[in-house]
Short mmCIF file of C-alpha atoms in Angstrom, two decimals:
data_model
loop_
_atom_site.label_atom_id
_atom_site.label_comp_id
_atom_site.label_asym_id
_atom_site.label_seq_id
_atom_site.Cartn_x
_atom_site.Cartn_y
_atom_site.Cartn_z
CA UNK A 296 120.53 84.10 102.42
CA UNK A 297 116.98 82.26 103.06
CA UNK A 298 117.33 78.80 104.43
CA UNK A 299 113.80 76.99 103.39
CA UNK A 300 112.75 73.97 105.83
CA UNK A 301 112.42 72.05 102.53
CA UNK A 302 112.94 72.00 98.55
CA UNK A 303 110.16 70.10 97.77
CA UNK A 304 107.05 72.15 96.49
CA UNK A 305 103.73 72.03 97.95
CA UNK A 306 101.16 69.68 95.46
CA UNK A 307 99.49 72.93 94.21
CA UNK A 308 103.13 74.09 92.68
CA UNK A 309 104.83 73.13 89.73
CA UNK A 310 108.35 73.92 88.52
CA UNK A 311 108.53 74.87 84.81
CA UNK A 312 110.21 77.36 82.52
CA UNK A 313 108.72 80.73 82.21
CA UNK A 314 109.35 81.80 78.81
CA UNK A 315 109.76 85.34 77.73
CA UNK A 316 111.49 87.56 75.29
CA UNK A 317 114.87 87.56 77.32
CA UNK A 318 115.22 83.77 77.74
CA UNK A 319 113.46 81.24 79.68
CA UNK A 320 113.52 81.44 83.31
CA UNK A 321 112.84 78.45 86.10
CA UNK A 322 109.46 79.29 88.22
CA UNK A 323 108.00 77.69 90.70
CA UNK A 324 104.18 78.21 90.11
CA UNK A 325 101.31 77.77 92.16
CA UNK A 326 97.78 78.60 90.91
CA UNK A 327 94.45 78.89 93.06
CA UNK A 328 91.74 76.41 93.35
CA UNK A 329 89.17 78.97 91.16
CA UNK A 330 90.01 81.85 89.20
CA UNK A 331 92.94 83.95 90.25
CA UNK A 332 92.10 87.42 91.98
CA UNK A 333 95.69 88.57 90.95
CA UNK A 334 99.25 87.34 90.09
CA UNK A 335 102.28 87.82 92.18
CA UNK A 336 105.90 87.85 90.85
CA UNK A 337 108.27 86.83 94.06
CA UNK A 338 112.30 87.64 93.38
CA UNK A 339 114.56 85.88 95.88
CA UNK A 340 117.66 87.42 97.31
CA UNK A 341 121.34 87.08 97.43
CA UNK A 342 122.39 83.57 97.21
CA UNK A 343 118.48 82.85 97.22
CA UNK A 344 116.16 80.90 94.72
CA UNK A 345 112.52 80.30 94.19
CA UNK A 346 112.47 77.87 96.74
CA UNK A 347 113.10 80.49 99.34
CA UNK A 348 109.22 80.92 98.87
CA UNK A 349 108.01 77.42 99.25
CA UNK A 350 106.26 77.99 102.41
CA UNK A 351 104.13 81.04 101.31
CA UNK A 352 102.80 79.04 98.03
CA UNK A 353 100.31 76.98 99.61
CA UNK A 354 98.68 79.87 101.63
CA UNK A 355 98.76 82.89 99.19
CA UNK A 356 97.33 80.22 96.38
CA UNK A 357 94.60 79.30 98.56
CA UNK A 358 93.55 82.98 99.34
CA UNK A 359 93.22 83.36 95.50
CA UNK A 360 96.46 84.20 94.20
CA UNK A 361 98.53 82.69 91.39
CA UNK A 362 101.73 83.06 92.84
CA UNK A 363 105.11 82.76 90.35
CA UNK A 364 108.40 82.43 92.54
CA UNK A 365 111.21 82.92 90.06
CA UNK A 366 115.12 82.07 89.46
CA UNK A 367 116.81 85.40 88.46
CA UNK A 368 119.38 84.88 85.72
CA UNK A 369 122.42 82.82 86.83
CA UNK A 370 120.40 81.67 90.21
CA UNK A 371 120.06 77.95 90.65
CA UNK A 372 117.91 76.66 87.53
CA UNK A 373 118.00 79.38 85.40
CA UNK A 374 120.74 79.93 83.20
CA UNK A 375 123.52 82.46 83.29
CA UNK A 376 126.77 83.31 82.04
CA UNK A 377 130.29 84.04 83.42
CA UNK A 378 130.52 87.52 82.37
CA UNK A 379 129.63 89.78 85.42
CA UNK A 380 128.28 92.44 82.87
CA UNK A 381 125.47 90.10 81.84
CA UNK A 382 124.06 91.02 85.83
CA UNK A 383 124.23 94.36 86.12
CA UNK A 384 121.08 95.87 87.64
CA UNK A 385 119.67 97.29 84.60
CA UNK A 386 119.73 93.61 82.90
CA UNK A 387 118.10 92.12 85.92
CA UNK A 388 115.49 94.74 85.86
CA UNK A 389 114.64 94.03 82.16
CA UNK A 390 114.55 90.27 82.60
CA UNK A 391 111.99 91.03 85.62
CA UNK A 392 110.01 93.50 83.09
CA UNK A 393 110.16 90.32 80.38
CA UNK A 394 108.82 88.04 83.21
CA UNK A 395 105.86 90.36 84.13
CA UNK A 396 104.86 90.44 80.68
CA UNK A 397 104.87 86.89 80.19
CA UNK A 398 102.84 86.35 83.05
CA UNK A 399 100.17 89.37 82.28
CA UNK A 400 99.27 88.35 78.83
CA UNK A 401 96.07 90.58 79.20
CA UNK A 402 98.61 93.96 79.62
CA UNK A 403 96.32 95.21 82.55
CA UNK A 404 99.03 95.69 84.93
CA UNK A 405 97.82 92.97 87.10
CA UNK A 406 100.78 91.85 88.59
CA UNK A 407 101.97 92.42 92.15
CA UNK A 408 105.68 92.22 92.51
CA UNK A 409 107.55 91.43 95.70
CA UNK A 410 111.24 91.15 96.19
CA UNK A 411 113.20 89.76 99.19
CA UNK A 412 116.76 91.46 100.14
CA UNK A 413 118.74 91.79 97.00
CA UNK A 414 115.58 90.90 94.97
CA UNK A 415 113.85 93.85 96.51
CA UNK A 416 116.51 96.39 94.68
CA UNK A 417 116.51 94.89 91.70
CA UNK A 418 112.17 94.87 91.79
CA UNK A 419 112.74 98.82 92.42
CA UNK A 420 114.97 99.22 89.94
CA UNK A 421 112.48 97.29 87.50
CA UNK A 422 109.48 99.57 88.66
CA UNK A 423 111.61 102.39 88.13
CA UNK A 424 112.00 101.67 84.65
CA UNK A 425 108.70 100.35 83.84
CA UNK A 426 105.92 100.64 86.76
CA UNK A 427 102.99 99.95 84.11
CA UNK A 428 102.85 96.03 84.35
CA UNK A 429 102.52 96.18 88.20
CA UNK A 430 99.52 96.29 90.46
CA UNK A 431 101.83 96.69 93.69
CA UNK A 432 105.41 96.58 94.92
CA UNK A 433 106.41 94.82 97.94
CA UNK A 434 110.06 95.08 99.38
CA UNK A 435 110.55 92.13 101.70
CA UNK A 436 113.51 93.20 104.06
CA UNK A 437 115.23 95.19 101.52
CA UNK A 438 116.25 98.65 102.45
CA UNK A 439 116.91 102.24 101.10
CA UNK A 440 120.51 101.83 100.15
CA UNK A 441 123.73 99.40 100.79
CA UNK A 442 123.62 96.76 103.36
CA UNK A 443 125.35 97.78 106.66
CA UNK A 444 129.00 97.84 107.09
CA UNK A 445 129.13 94.38 108.57
CA UNK A 446 127.46 92.87 105.59
CA UNK A 447 129.66 94.41 103.29
CA UNK A 448 132.43 92.94 105.05
CA UNK A 449 131.12 89.72 104.72
CA UNK A 450 130.12 90.48 101.02
CA UNK A 451 133.29 91.32 100.30
CA UNK A 452 135.03 88.24 101.75
CA UNK A 453 132.71 86.39 99.66
CA UNK A 454 133.30 88.12 96.80
CA UNK A 455 137.09 87.90 97.23
CA UNK A 456 136.78 83.79 97.55
CA UNK A 457 134.69 83.16 94.62
CA UNK A 458 137.67 85.16 92.41
CA UNK A 459 140.08 82.53 93.60
CA UNK A 460 138.21 79.22 95.05
CA UNK A 461 135.57 76.72 93.57
CA UNK A 462 132.07 77.11 94.54
CA UNK A 463 132.37 73.87 96.26
CA UNK A 464 135.51 74.96 98.46
CA UNK A 465 133.89 78.46 99.08
CA UNK A 466 130.58 76.11 100.51
CA UNK A 467 132.44 74.19 102.91
CA UNK A 468 134.31 77.69 104.29
CA UNK A 469 130.91 79.19 104.77
CA UNK A 470 129.60 75.64 106.58
CA UNK A 471 132.66 76.00 108.95
CA UNK A 472 131.73 79.57 109.82
CA UNK A 473 128.09 78.98 109.71
CA UNK A 474 127.03 75.11 110.51
CA UNK A 475 123.79 73.87 109.13
CA UNK A 476 121.34 73.14 111.40
CA UNK A 477 119.46 70.39 109.17
CA UNK A 478 121.71 67.98 107.35
CA UNK A 479 118.72 67.17 104.92
CA UNK A 480 118.00 70.76 103.64
CA UNK A 481 121.69 71.41 103.93
CA UNK A 482 122.06 68.89 101.03
CA UNK A 483 119.47 70.72 99.16
CA UNK A 484 121.38 74.07 99.57
CA UNK A 485 124.24 72.66 98.49
CA UNK A 486 123.07 71.42 95.60
CA UNK A 487 121.39 74.94 94.56
CA UNK A 488 124.84 76.75 95.71
CA UNK A 489 126.74 74.41 93.38
CA UNK A 490 124.21 75.80 90.36
CA UNK A 491 124.54 79.66 90.76
CA UNK A 492 127.01 81.33 88.75
CA UNK A 493 129.87 82.71 90.68
CA UNK A 494 130.21 85.56 88.15
CA UNK A 495 126.56 86.31 89.18
CA UNK A 496 127.03 86.33 93.08
CA UNK A 497 129.85 88.46 92.36
CA UNK A 498 128.30 90.92 90.23
CA UNK A 499 125.50 91.26 92.66
CA UNK A 500 127.44 91.20 95.73
CA UNK A 501 128.70 94.63 94.35
CA UNK A 502 125.44 95.67 94.04
CA UNK A 503 124.56 95.48 97.61
CA UNK A 504 127.58 97.02 98.84
CA UNK A 505 127.07 100.11 96.29
CA UNK A 506 123.38 100.65 96.00
CA UNK A 507 122.35 104.14 96.23
CA UNK A 508 119.55 105.55 97.79
CA UNK A 509 116.76 105.83 95.35
CA UNK A 510 113.83 106.34 97.74
CA UNK A 511 112.72 109.62 96.65
CA UNK A 512 112.71 108.12 92.90
CA UNK A 513 110.38 105.51 93.87
CA UNK A 514 107.98 107.70 96.15
CA UNK A 515 107.23 109.74 92.76
CA UNK A 516 105.90 106.46 91.27
CA UNK A 517 102.21 105.97 91.78
CA UNK A 518 102.40 102.69 92.78
CA UNK A 519 101.25 101.06 95.98
CA UNK A 520 104.32 100.28 97.99
CA UNK A 521 104.48 97.66 101.11
CA UNK A 522 107.39 97.60 103.07
CA UNK A 523 107.52 94.08 105.15
CA UNK A 524 110.38 92.62 107.44
CA UNK A 525 110.80 90.97 110.56
CA UNK A 526 111.30 92.77 113.91
CA UNK A 527 114.93 92.09 113.64
CA UNK A 528 117.48 92.59 110.63
CA UNK A 529 121.18 92.97 110.39
CA UNK A 530 121.20 93.37 106.87
CA UNK A 531 119.39 96.55 106.87
CA UNK A 532 118.14 98.17 110.63
CA UNK A 533 114.14 97.66 111.03
CA UNK A 534 114.31 101.48 112.02
CA UNK A 535 115.94 101.96 108.98
CA UNK A 536 113.20 100.43 107.28
CA UNK A 537 110.62 102.09 109.13
CA UNK A 538 112.19 105.31 108.06
CA UNK A 539 111.64 104.15 104.43
CA UNK A 540 108.25 103.29 104.62
CA UNK A 541 107.87 106.97 105.70
CA UNK A 542 109.28 108.23 102.97
CA UNK A 543 107.40 106.11 100.77
CA UNK A 544 103.91 106.44 102.21
CA UNK A 545 104.03 102.83 102.19
CA UNK A 546 101.87 100.15 103.85
CA UNK A 547 104.67 98.64 106.65
CA UNK A 548 104.73 95.36 108.44
CA UNK A 549 107.12 93.97 111.05
CA UNK A 550 106.51 89.89 111.42
CA UNK A 551 106.91 89.10 115.34
CA UNK A 552 109.39 86.56 115.44
CA UNK A 553 111.08 86.97 112.31
CA UNK A 554 114.33 88.23 110.99
CA UNK A 555 115.76 88.89 107.71
CA UNK A 556 113.43 86.46 106.29
CA UNK A 557 110.17 86.41 107.19
CA UNK A 558 109.10 84.28 104.23
CA UNK A 559 110.89 81.39 106.08
CA UNK A 560 111.00 82.46 109.50
CA UNK A 561 107.36 83.05 109.84
CA UNK A 562 105.43 81.90 106.69
CA UNK A 563 101.77 82.27 107.66
CA UNK A 564 102.19 85.09 109.45
CA UNK A 565 103.91 86.67 106.20
CA UNK A 566 101.08 84.93 104.00
CA UNK A 567 98.48 86.88 105.72
CA UNK A 568 100.18 89.96 105.61
CA UNK A 569 100.39 90.26 101.82
CA UNK A 570 97.19 88.80 101.16
CA UNK A 571 95.80 91.56 103.34
CA UNK A 572 97.92 94.36 101.65
CA UNK A 573 96.93 92.74 97.72
CA UNK A 574 93.33 92.56 98.96
CA UNK A 575 93.48 96.45 99.95
CA UNK A 576 95.36 97.14 96.62
#
């Protein structure tokens, strides 16, 4: 998961519920100083939340874009159920379409969609259901199919633990294996973790380890695509992301010095790459 350096939004942003036809979703929204040049909807990854994009909000909104980062169903501050079937990929994709509809009141397809990691696969599923609400799609550190075998083992271990232990017990076990670097943000991370629904984590974890290759389907959709990643990634190898971008005929960006979460590793460079792509679209 991404580890934001802070959970406090910048002055340009506010947290509020986005009301949609499929319920309310907690969002962080940052508005530009003048009339927006476009709206971007940002979907977080596995175990993540809207706060993963905090460092991008100011540079992206200053560049003229309305930025809306969302907690998906059962993530952090968005309500969810304890039934795994409510987190099926198709259901989450329909949530994204409802979010885009709520943001794009004019109906002109003005929403730039971005998904990080798991969020990229949900974003892809949404576009394959209906691409009309979107102006572009950015897949950030999100590959063509299931995660690497090593990551599959980690997800399975986590899912097994979630089936038998409390969320607090699982957190302690994770921290024993991977101690935090910052005690202050780790406290916020714990608060976020405890508000995730375990059913959501189990259901979406299964998606990560079984996702089929749908690149050919996406390539047939007439929508500009951007494949963005760090220069290293242990969830989907960077050469695999390069090949996916070629298959899609997509714009490709590697962020120097970043790994699986360029949004937190190198936010200024990541924001500049996103603005360049959106401006080109």
